[in-house]
PDB file of C-alpha atoms in Angstrom:
ATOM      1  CA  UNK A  21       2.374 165.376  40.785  1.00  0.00           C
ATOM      2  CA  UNK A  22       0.392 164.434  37.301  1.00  0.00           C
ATOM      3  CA  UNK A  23       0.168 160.833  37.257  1.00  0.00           C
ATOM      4  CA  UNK A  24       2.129 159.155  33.913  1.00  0.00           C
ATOM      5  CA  UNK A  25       0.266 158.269  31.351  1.00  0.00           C
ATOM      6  CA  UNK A  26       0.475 155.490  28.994  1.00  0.00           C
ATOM      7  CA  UNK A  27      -1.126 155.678  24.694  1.00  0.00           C
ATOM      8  CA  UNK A  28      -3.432 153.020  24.374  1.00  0.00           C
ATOM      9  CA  UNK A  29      -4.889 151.744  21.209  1.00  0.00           C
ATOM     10  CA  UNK A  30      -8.433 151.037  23.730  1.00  0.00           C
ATOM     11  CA  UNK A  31     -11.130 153.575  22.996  1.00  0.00           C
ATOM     12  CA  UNK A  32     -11.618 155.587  26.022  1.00  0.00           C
ATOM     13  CA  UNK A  33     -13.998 157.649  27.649  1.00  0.00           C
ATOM     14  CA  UNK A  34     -13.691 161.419  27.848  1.00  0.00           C
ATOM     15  CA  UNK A  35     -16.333 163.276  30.427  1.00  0.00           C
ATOM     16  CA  UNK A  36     -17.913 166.164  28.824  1.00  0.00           C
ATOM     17  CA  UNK A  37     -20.771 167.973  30.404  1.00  0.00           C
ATOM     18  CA  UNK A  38     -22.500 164.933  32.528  1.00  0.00           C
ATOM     19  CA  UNK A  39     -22.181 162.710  29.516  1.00  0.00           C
ATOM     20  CA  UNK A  40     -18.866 161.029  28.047  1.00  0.00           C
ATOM     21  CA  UNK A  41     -17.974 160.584  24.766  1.00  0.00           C
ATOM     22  CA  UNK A  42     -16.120 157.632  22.978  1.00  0.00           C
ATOM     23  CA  UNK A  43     -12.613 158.270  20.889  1.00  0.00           C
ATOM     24  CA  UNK A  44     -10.223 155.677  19.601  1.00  0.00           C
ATOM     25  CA  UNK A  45      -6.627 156.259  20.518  1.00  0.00           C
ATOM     26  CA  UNK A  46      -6.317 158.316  23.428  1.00  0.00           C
ATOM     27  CA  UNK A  47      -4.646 158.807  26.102  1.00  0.00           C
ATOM     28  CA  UNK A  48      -5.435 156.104  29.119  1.00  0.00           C
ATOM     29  CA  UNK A  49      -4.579 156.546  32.590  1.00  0.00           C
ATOM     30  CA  UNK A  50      -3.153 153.816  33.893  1.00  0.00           C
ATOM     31  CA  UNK A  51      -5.759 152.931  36.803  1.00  0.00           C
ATOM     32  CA  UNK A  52      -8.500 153.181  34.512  1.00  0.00           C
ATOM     33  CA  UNK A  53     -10.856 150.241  32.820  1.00  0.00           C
ATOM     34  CA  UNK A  54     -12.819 151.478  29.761  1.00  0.00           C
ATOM     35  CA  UNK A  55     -15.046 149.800  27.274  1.00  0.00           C
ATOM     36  CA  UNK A  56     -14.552 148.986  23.948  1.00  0.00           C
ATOM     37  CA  UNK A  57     -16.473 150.383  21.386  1.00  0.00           C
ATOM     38  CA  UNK A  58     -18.081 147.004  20.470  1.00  0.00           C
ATOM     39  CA  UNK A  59     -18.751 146.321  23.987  1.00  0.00           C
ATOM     40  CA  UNK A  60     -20.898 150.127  24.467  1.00  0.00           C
ATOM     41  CA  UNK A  61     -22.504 148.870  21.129  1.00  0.00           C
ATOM     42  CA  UNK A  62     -24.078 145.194  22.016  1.00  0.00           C
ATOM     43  CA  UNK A  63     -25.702 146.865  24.818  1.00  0.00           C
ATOM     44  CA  UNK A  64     -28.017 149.159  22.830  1.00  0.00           C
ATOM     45  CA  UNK A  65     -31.557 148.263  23.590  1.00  0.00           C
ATOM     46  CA  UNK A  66     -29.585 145.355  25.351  1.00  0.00           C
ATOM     47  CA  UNK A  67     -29.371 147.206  28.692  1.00  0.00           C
ATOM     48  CA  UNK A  68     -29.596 150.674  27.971  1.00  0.00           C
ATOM     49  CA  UNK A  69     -33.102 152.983  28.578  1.00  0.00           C
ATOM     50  CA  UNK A  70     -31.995 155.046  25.612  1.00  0.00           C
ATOM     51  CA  UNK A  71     -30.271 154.071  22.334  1.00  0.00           C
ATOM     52  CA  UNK A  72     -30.384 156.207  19.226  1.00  0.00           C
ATOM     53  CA  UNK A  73     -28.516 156.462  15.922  1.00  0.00           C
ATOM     54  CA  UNK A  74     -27.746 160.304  14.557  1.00  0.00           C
ATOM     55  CA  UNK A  75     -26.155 160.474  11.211  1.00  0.00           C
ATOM     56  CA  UNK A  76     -24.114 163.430  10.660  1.00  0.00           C
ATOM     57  CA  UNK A  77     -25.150 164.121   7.713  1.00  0.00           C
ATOM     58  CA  UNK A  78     -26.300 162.538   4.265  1.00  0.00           C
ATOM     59  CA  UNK A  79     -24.499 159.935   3.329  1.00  0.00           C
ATOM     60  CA  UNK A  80     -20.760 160.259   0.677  1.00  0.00           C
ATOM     61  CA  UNK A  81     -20.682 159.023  -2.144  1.00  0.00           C
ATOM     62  CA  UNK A  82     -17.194 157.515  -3.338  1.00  0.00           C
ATOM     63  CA  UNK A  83     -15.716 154.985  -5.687  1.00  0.00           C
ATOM     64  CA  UNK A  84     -14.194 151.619  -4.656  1.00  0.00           C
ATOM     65  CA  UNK A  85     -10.567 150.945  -5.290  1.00  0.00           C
ATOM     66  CA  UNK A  86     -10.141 149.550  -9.123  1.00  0.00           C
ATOM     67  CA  UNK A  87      -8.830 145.538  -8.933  1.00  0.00           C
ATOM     68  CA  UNK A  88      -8.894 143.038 -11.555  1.00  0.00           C
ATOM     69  CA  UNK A  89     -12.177 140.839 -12.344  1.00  0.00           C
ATOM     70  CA  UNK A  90     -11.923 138.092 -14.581  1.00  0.00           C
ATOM     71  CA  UNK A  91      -9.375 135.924 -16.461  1.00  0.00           C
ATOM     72  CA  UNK A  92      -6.855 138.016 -18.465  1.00  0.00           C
ATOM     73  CA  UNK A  93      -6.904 137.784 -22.606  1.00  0.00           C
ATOM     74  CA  UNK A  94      -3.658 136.838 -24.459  1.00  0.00           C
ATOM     75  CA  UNK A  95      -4.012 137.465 -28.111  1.00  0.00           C
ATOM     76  CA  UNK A  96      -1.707 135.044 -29.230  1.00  0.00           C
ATOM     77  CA  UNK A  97      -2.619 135.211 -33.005  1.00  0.00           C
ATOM     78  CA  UNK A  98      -1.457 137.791 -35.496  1.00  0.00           C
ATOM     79  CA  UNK A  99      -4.400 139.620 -35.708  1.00  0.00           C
ATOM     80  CA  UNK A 100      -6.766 141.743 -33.326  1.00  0.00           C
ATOM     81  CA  UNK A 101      -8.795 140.155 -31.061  1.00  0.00           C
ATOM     82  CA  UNK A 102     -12.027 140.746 -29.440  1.00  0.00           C
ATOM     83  CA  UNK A 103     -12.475 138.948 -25.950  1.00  0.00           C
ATOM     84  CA  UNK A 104     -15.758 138.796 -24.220  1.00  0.00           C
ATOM     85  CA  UNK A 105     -14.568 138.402 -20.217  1.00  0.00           C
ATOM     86  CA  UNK A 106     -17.013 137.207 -18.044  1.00  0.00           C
ATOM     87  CA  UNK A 107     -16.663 137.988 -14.207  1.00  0.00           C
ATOM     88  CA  UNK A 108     -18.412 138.305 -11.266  1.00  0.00           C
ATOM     89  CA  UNK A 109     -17.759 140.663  -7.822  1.00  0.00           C
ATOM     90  CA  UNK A 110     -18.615 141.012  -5.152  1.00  0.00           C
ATOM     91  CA  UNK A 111     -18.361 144.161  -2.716  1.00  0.00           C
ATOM     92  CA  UNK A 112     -18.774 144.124   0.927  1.00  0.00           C
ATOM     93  CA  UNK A 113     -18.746 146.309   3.518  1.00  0.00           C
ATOM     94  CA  UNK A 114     -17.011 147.828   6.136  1.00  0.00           C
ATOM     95  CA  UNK A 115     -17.672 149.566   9.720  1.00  0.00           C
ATOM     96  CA  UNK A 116     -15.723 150.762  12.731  1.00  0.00           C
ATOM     97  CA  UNK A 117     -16.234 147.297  14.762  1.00  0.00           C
ATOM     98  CA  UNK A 118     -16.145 145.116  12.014  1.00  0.00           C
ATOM     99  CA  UNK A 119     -19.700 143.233  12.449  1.00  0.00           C
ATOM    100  CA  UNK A 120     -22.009 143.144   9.581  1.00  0.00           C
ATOM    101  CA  UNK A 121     -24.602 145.588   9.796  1.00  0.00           C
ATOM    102  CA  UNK A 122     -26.940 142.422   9.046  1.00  0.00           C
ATOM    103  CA  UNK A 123     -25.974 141.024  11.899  1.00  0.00           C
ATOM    104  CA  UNK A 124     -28.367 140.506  14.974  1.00  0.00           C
ATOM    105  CA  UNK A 125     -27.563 143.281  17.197  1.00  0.00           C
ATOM    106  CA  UNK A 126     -29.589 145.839  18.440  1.00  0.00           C
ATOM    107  CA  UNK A 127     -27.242 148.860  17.161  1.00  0.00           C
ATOM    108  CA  UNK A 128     -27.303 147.091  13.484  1.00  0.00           C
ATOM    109  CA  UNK A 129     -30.712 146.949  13.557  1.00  0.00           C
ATOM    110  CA  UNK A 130     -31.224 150.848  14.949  1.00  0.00           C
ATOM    111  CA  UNK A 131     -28.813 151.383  12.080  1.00  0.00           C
ATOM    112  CA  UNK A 132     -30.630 150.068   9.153  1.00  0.00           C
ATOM    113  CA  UNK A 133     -34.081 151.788  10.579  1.00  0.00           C
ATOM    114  CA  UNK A 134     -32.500 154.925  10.905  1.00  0.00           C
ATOM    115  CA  UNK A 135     -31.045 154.452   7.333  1.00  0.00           C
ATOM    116  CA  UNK A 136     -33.850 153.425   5.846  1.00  0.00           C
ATOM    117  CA  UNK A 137     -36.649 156.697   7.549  1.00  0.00           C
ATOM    118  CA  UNK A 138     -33.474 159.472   7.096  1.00  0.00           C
ATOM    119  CA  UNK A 139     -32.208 158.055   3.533  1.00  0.00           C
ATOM    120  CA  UNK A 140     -35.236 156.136   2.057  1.00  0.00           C
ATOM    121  CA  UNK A 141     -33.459 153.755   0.904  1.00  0.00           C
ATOM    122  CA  UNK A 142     -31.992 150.543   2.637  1.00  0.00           C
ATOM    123  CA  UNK A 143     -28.320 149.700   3.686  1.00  0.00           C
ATOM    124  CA  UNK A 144     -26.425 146.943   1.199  1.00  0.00           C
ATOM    125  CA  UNK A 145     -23.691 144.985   3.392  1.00  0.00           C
ATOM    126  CA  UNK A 146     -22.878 143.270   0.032  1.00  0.00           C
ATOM    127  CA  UNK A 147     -23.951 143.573  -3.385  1.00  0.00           C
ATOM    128  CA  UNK A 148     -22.858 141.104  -6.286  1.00  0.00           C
ATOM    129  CA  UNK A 149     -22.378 141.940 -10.031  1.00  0.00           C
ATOM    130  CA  UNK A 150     -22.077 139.509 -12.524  1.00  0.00           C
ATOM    131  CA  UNK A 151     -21.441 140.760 -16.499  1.00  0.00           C
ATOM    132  CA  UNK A 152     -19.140 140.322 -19.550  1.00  0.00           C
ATOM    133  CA  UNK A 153     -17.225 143.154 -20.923  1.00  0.00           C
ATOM    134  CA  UNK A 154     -15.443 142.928 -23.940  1.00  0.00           C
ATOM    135  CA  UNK A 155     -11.184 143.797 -24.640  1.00  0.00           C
ATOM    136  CA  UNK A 156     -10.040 144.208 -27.832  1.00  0.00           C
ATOM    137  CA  UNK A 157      -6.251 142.831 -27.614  1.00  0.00           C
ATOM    138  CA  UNK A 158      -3.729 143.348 -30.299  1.00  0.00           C
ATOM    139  CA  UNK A 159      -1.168 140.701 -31.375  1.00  0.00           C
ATOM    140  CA  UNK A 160       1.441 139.650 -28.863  1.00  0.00           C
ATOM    141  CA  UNK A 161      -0.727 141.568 -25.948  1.00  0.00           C
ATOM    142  CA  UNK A 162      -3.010 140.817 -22.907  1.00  0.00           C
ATOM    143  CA  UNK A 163      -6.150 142.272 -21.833  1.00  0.00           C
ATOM    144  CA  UNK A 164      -7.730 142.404 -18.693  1.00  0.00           C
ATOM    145  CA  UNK A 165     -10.778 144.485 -17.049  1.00  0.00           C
ATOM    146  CA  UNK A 166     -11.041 146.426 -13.662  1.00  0.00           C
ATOM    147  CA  UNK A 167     -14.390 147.328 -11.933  1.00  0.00           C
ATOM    148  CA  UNK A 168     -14.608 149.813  -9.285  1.00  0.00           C
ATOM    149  CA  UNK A 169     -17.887 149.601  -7.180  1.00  0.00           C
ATOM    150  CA  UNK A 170     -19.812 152.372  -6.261  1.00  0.00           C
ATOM    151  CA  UNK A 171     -20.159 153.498  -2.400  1.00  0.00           C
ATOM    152  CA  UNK A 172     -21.303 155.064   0.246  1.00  0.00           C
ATOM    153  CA  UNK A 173     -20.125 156.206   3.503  1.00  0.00           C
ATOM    154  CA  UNK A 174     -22.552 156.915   6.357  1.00  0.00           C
ATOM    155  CA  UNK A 175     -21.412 158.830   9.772  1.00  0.00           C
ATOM    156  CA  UNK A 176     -22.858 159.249  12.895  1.00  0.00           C
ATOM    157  CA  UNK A 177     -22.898 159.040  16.583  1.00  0.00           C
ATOM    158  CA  UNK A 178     -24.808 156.260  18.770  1.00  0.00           C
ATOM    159  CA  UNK A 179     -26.276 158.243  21.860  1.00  0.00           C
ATOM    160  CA  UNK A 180     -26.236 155.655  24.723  1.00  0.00           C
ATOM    161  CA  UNK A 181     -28.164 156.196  27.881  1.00  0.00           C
ATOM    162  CA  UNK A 182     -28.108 153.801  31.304  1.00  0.00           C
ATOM    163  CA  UNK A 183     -30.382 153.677  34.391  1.00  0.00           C
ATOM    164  CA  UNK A 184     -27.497 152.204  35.855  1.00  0.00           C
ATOM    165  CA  UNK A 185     -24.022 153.373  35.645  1.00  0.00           C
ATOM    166  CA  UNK A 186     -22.309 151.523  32.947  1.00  0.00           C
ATOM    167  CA  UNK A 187     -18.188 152.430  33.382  1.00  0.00           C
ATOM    168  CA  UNK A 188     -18.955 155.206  35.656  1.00  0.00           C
ATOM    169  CA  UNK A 189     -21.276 157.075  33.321  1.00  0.00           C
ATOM    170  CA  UNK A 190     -25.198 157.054  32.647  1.00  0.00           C
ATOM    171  CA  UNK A 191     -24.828 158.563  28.946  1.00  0.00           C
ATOM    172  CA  UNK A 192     -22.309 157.291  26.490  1.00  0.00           C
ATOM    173  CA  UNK A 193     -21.797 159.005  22.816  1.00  0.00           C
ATOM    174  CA  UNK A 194     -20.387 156.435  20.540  1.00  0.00           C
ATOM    175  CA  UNK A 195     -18.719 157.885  16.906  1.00  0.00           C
ATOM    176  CA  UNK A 196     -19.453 155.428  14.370  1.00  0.00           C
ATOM    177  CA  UNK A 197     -19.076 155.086  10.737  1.00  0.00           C
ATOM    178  CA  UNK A 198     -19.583 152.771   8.212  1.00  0.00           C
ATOM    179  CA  UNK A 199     -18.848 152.127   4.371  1.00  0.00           C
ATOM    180  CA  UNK A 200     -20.723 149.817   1.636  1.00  0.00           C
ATOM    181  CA  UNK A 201     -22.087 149.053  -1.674  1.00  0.00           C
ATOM    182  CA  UNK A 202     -24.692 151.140  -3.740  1.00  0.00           C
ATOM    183  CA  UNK A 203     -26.627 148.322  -5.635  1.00  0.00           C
ATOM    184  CA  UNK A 204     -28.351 151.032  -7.189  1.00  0.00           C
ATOM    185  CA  UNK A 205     -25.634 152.980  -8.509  1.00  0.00           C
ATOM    186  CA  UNK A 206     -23.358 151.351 -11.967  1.00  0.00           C
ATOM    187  CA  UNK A 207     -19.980 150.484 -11.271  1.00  0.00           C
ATOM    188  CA  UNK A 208     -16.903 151.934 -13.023  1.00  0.00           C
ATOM    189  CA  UNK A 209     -15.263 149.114 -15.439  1.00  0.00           C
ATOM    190  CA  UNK A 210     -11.933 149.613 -17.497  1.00  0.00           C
ATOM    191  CA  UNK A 211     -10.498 147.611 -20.374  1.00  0.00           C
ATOM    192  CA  UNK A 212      -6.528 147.375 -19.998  1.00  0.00           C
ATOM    193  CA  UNK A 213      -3.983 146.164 -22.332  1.00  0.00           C
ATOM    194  CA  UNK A 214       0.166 145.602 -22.582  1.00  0.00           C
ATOM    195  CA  UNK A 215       2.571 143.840 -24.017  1.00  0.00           C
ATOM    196  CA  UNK A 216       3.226 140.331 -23.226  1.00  0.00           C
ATOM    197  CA  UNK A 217       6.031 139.671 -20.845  1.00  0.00           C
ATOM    198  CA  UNK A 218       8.660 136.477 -22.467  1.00  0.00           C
ATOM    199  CA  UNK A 219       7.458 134.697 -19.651  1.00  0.00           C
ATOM    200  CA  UNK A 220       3.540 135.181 -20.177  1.00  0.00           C
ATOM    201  CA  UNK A 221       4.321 134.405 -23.871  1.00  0.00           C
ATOM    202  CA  UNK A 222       5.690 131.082 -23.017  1.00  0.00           C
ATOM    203  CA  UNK A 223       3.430 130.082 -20.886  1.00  0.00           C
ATOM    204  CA  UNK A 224       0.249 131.104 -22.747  1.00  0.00           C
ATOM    205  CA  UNK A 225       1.513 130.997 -26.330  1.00  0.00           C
ATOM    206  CA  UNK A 226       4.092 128.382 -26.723  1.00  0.00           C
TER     207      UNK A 226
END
């Protein structure tokens, strides 16, 4: 009889063709110990023979998710105004184990070689921008400005190999991805404007 079998939200390993490859969210059997993905990953070139980074392909481009930088503008005068906003943002990254590719690790620093020889250029983990944008803001109105940071998403696999086994298997393929800044590329910003709620006019008009 088919042992049960329980979901776990471990990554597991799944034995294909003498090597085993890594998947988040599978199936578990209940006997079995697996690694995580961050534990496979601190032991590139930290106890493997073998460790190399393959992209799947050249990196996405995307845009960030628009939020507000800056204060907001009231205009509480009877005339237009102009309002010069100055802000500054910062964008970070993000990666399938959470760890900052800057970090000290030997996969992070596989994956900013292999970045920097397939890409020619080098990963950002964070990138600041500092500026001042101007609103115009009628009467009775606030103003406000949203940036949205350019980015790029890289994918690959981490190909793991082990003189001795490591969780029953010599060779381990890892899936990894991992999403940050351009510094390079200009970021999208936006000048917004509406009405003045009673509230906001009270508390920023009098």
């Amino acid at each position: 009889m088919t042992r049960r079998k329980k979901l776990s939200m471990l990554v597991v390993a799944i034995t294909t063709a003498g090597a085993t490859a890594l998947f988040p969210a599978t199936a578990q059997a209940d006997d079995e110990e697996q690694p995580t993905t961050r534990e496979l990953l601190e032991q590139c070139n930290n106890g493997t023979d073998k460790c190399v980074f393959h992209p799947s392909g050249a990196p996405v481009d995307s845009m960030g998710e628009p939020h507000q930088v800056g204060d907001s503008a009231f205009n509480c005068t009877k005339d237009l105004q102009r309002s010069a906003v100055s802000w500054s943002d910062t964008t970070g990254e993000s990666n399938t184990v959470g760890v900052s590719m800057n970090a000290q690790y030997g996969f992070t620093e596989l994956f900013n070689v292999t970045i920097q020889t397939s890409y020619k250029h080098s990963w950002q983990s964070s990138h600041t921008e500092q500026h001042q944008t101007n609103v115009e803001v009628k009467p009775g109105e606030v103003g406000w400005i949203t940036r949205e940071a350019a980015m790029e998403e890289i994918q690959g696999t981490y190909e793991m190999h082990f003189e001795d086994k490591f969780y029953g298997h010599h060779i381990w393929y890892v899936p990894f991805t991992a999403k940050g800044p351009k510094a390079d590329a200009p970021s999208t910003k936006t000048q917004h404007t509406r009405k003045m709620t009673k509230k906001e006019k009270k508390e920023h008009c009098g």
